[in-house]
mmCIF file of C-alpha atoms in Angstrom:
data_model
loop_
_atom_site.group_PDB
_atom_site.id
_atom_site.type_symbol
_atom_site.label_atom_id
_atom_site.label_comp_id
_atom_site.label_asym_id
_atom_site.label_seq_id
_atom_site.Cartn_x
_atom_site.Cartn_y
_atom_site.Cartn_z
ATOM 1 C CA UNK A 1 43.212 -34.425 38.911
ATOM 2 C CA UNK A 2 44.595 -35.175 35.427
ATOM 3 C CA UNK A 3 40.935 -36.591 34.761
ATOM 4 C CA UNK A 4 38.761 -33.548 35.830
ATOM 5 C CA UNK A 5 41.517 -31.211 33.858
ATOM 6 C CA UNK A 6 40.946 -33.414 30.436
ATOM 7 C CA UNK A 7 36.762 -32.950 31.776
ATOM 8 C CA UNK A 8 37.063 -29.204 31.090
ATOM 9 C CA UNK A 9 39.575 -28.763 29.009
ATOM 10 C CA UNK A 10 36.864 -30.857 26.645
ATOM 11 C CA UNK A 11 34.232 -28.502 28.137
ATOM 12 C CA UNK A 12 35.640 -25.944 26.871
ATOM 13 C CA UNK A 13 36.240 -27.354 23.830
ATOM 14 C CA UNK A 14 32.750 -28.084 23.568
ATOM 15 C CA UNK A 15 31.514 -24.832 24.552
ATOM 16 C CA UNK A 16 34.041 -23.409 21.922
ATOM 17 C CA UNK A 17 32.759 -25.309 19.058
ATOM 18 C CA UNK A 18 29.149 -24.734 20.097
ATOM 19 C CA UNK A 19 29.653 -20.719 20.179
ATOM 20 C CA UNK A 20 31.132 -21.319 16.525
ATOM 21 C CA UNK A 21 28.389 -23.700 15.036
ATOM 22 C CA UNK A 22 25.520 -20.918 16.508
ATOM 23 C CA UNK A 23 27.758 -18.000 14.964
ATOM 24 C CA UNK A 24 27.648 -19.634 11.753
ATOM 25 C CA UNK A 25 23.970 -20.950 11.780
ATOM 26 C CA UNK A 26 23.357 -16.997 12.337
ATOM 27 C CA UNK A 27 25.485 -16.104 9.329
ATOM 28 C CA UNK A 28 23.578 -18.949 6.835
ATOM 29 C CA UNK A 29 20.261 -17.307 8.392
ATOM 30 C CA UNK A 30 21.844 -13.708 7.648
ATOM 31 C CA UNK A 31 22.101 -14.794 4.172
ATOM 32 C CA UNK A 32 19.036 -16.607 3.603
ATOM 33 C CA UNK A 33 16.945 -14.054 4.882
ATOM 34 C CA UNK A 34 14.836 -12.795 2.089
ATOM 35 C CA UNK A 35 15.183 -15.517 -0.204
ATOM 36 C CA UNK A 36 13.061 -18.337 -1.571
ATOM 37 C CA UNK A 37 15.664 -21.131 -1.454
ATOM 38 C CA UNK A 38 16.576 -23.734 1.612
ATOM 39 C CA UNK A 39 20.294 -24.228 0.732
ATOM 40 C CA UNK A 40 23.474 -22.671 -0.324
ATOM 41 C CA UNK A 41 23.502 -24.297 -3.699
ATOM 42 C CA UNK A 42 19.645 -22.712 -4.549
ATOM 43 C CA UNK A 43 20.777 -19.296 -3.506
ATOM 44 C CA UNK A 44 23.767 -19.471 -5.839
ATOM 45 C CA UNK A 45 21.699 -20.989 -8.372
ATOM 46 C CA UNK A 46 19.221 -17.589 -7.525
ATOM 47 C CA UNK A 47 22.034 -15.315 -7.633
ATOM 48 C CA UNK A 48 23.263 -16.705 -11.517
ATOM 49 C CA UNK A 49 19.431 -16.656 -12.833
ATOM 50 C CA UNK A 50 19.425 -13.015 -11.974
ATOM 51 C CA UNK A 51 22.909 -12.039 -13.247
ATOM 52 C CA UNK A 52 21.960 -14.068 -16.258
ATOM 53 C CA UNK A 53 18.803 -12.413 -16.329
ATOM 54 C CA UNK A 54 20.436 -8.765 -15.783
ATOM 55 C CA UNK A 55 22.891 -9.441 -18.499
ATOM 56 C CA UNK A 56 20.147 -9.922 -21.119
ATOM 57 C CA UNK A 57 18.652 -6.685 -20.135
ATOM 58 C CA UNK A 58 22.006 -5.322 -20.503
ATOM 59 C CA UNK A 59 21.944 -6.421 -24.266
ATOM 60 C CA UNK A 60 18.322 -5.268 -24.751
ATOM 61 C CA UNK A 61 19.298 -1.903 -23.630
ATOM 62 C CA UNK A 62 22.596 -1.601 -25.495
ATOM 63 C CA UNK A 63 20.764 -3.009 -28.863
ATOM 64 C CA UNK A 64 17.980 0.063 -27.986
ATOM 65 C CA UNK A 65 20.497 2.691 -27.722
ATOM 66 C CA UNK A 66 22.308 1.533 -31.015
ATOM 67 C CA UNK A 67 18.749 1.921 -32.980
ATOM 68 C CA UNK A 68 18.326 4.852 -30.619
ATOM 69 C CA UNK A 69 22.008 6.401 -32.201
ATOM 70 C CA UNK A 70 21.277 5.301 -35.553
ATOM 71 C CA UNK A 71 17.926 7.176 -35.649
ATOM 72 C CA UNK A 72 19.096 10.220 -34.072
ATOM 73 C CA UNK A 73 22.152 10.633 -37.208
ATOM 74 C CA UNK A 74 18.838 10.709 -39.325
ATOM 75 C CA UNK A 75 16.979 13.405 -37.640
ATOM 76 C CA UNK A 76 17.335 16.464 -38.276
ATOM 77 C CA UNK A 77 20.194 18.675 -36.242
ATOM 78 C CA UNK A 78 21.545 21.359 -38.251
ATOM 79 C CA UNK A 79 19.535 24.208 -39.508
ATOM 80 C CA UNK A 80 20.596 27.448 -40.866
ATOM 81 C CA UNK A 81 18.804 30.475 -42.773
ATOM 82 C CA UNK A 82 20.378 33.090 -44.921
ATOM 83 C CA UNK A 83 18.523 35.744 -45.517
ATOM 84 C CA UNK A 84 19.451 37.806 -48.865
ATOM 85 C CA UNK A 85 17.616 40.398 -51.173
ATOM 86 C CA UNK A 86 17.522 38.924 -54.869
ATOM 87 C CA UNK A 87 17.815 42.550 -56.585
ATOM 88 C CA UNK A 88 21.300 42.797 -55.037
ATOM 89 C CA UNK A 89 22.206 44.742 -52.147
ATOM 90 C CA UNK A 90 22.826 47.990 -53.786
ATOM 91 C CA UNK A 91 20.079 48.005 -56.244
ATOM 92 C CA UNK A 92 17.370 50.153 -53.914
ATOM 93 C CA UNK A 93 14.559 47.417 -54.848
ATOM 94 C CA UNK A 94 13.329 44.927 -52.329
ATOM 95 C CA UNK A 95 14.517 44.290 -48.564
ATOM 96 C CA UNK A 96 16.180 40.912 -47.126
ATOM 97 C CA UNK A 97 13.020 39.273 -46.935
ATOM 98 C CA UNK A 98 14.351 36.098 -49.347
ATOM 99 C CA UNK A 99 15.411 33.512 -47.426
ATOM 100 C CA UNK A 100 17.638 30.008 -47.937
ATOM 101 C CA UNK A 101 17.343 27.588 -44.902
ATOM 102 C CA UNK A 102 18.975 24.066 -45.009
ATOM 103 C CA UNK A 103 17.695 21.665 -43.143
ATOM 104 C CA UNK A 104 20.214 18.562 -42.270
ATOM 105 C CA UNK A 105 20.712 15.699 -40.067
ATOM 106 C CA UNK A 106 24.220 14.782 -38.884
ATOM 107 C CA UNK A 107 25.453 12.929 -42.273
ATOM 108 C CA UNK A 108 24.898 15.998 -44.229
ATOM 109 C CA UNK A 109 21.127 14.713 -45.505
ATOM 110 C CA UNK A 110 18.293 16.656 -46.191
ATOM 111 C CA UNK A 111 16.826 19.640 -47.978
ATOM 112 C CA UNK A 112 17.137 23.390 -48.443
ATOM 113 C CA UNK A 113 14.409 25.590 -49.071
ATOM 114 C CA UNK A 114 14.524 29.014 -50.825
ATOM 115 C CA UNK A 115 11.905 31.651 -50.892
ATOM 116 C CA UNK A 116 12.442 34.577 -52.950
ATOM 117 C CA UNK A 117 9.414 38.108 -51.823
ATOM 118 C CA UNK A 118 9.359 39.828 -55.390
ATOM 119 C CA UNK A 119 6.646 42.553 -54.926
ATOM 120 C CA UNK A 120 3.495 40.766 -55.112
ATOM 121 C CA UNK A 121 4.861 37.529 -55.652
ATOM 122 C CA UNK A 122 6.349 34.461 -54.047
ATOM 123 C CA UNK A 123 7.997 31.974 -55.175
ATOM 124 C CA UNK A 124 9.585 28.359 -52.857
ATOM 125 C CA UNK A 125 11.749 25.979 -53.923
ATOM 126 C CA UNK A 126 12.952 23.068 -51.864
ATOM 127 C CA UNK A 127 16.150 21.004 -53.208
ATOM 128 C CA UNK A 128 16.816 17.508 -51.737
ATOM 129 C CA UNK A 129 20.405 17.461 -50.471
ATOM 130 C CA UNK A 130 22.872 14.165 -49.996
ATOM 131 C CA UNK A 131 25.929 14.343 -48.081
ATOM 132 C CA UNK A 132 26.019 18.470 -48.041
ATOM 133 C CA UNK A 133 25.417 18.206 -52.090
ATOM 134 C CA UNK A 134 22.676 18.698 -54.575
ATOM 135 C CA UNK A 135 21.962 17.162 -57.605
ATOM 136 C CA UNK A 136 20.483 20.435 -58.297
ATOM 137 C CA UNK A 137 22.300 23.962 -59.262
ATOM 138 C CA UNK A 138 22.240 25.611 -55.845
ATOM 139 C CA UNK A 139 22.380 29.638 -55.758
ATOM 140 C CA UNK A 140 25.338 31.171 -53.763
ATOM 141 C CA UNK A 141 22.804 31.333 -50.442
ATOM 142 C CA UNK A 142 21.804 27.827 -50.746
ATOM 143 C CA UNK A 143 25.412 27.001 -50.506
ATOM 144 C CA UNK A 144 26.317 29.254 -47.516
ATOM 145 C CA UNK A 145 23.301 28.267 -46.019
ATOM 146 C CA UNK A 146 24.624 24.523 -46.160
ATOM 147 C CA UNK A 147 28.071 25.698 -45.664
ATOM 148 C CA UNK A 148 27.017 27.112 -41.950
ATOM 149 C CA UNK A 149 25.778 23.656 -41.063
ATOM 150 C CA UNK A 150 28.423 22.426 -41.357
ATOM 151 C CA UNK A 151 30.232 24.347 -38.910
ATOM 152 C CA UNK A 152 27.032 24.069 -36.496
#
């Protein structure tokens, strides 16, 4: 009797051990499915190549987006027009159709343009501005024109 109980008790062992091996053949086949490699060690090596692979497009995409940035702080962003009349507001000559309009990107670069309507006459003038700033004398609406792109 102590013979036939050591029989199943290894029986059982064996069945045991064969219902683990054909869980775990299952499992490798689970994560093999779908992918061009015969081993373990070639779907790790897989797995890497992409990640390595996905972290240079990670790189490529931040270096884009920095260019990207850089570009848009040169565009332009702000504008702003003042409109004024040049004979003064109480002189009873002309309407507000003179205008000052600045033009700027984010650092405070670019231009502002002034028109001034005198009867039959027009005249434009476009100042190239650095950093909110002129080289040039800029009129009182130039400078409020600026001025309000800056708080835009």
């Amino acid at each position: 009797m102590n013979a036939n109980l050591l029989f199943y008790i290894a029986i059982g062992c064996l069945v045991l051990l064969g219902g683990w091996l054909g869980f775990m053949e299952w499992r490798l086949k689970k994560l093999f499915r779908g992918k061009k490699a015969d081993n373990l060690e070639d779907v790790l090596k897989n797995l890497s190549e992409d990640l390595k692979n996905l972290q240079i497009s990670r790189e490529k995409t931040d270096a884009y987006l920095k260019k990207a940035e850089e570009r848009l702080k040169k565009s332009l962003k702000k504008t702003e027009v003042v409109r004024f009349n040049p004979f003064g507001a109480g002189s009873g000559q002309g309407s507000n159709q003179s205008f000052s309009a600045a033009f700027l990107d984010e650092l405070g670069n670019g231009a502002v343009i002034s028109a001034l309507y005198i009867r039959d006459n027009i005249k434009v003038y476009a100042k190239p501005i650095k950093e909110h700033k002129s080289e040039y004398a800029l009129t009182p609406e130039e400078n409020e024109a600026i001025q309000r792109t800056k708080s835009s």
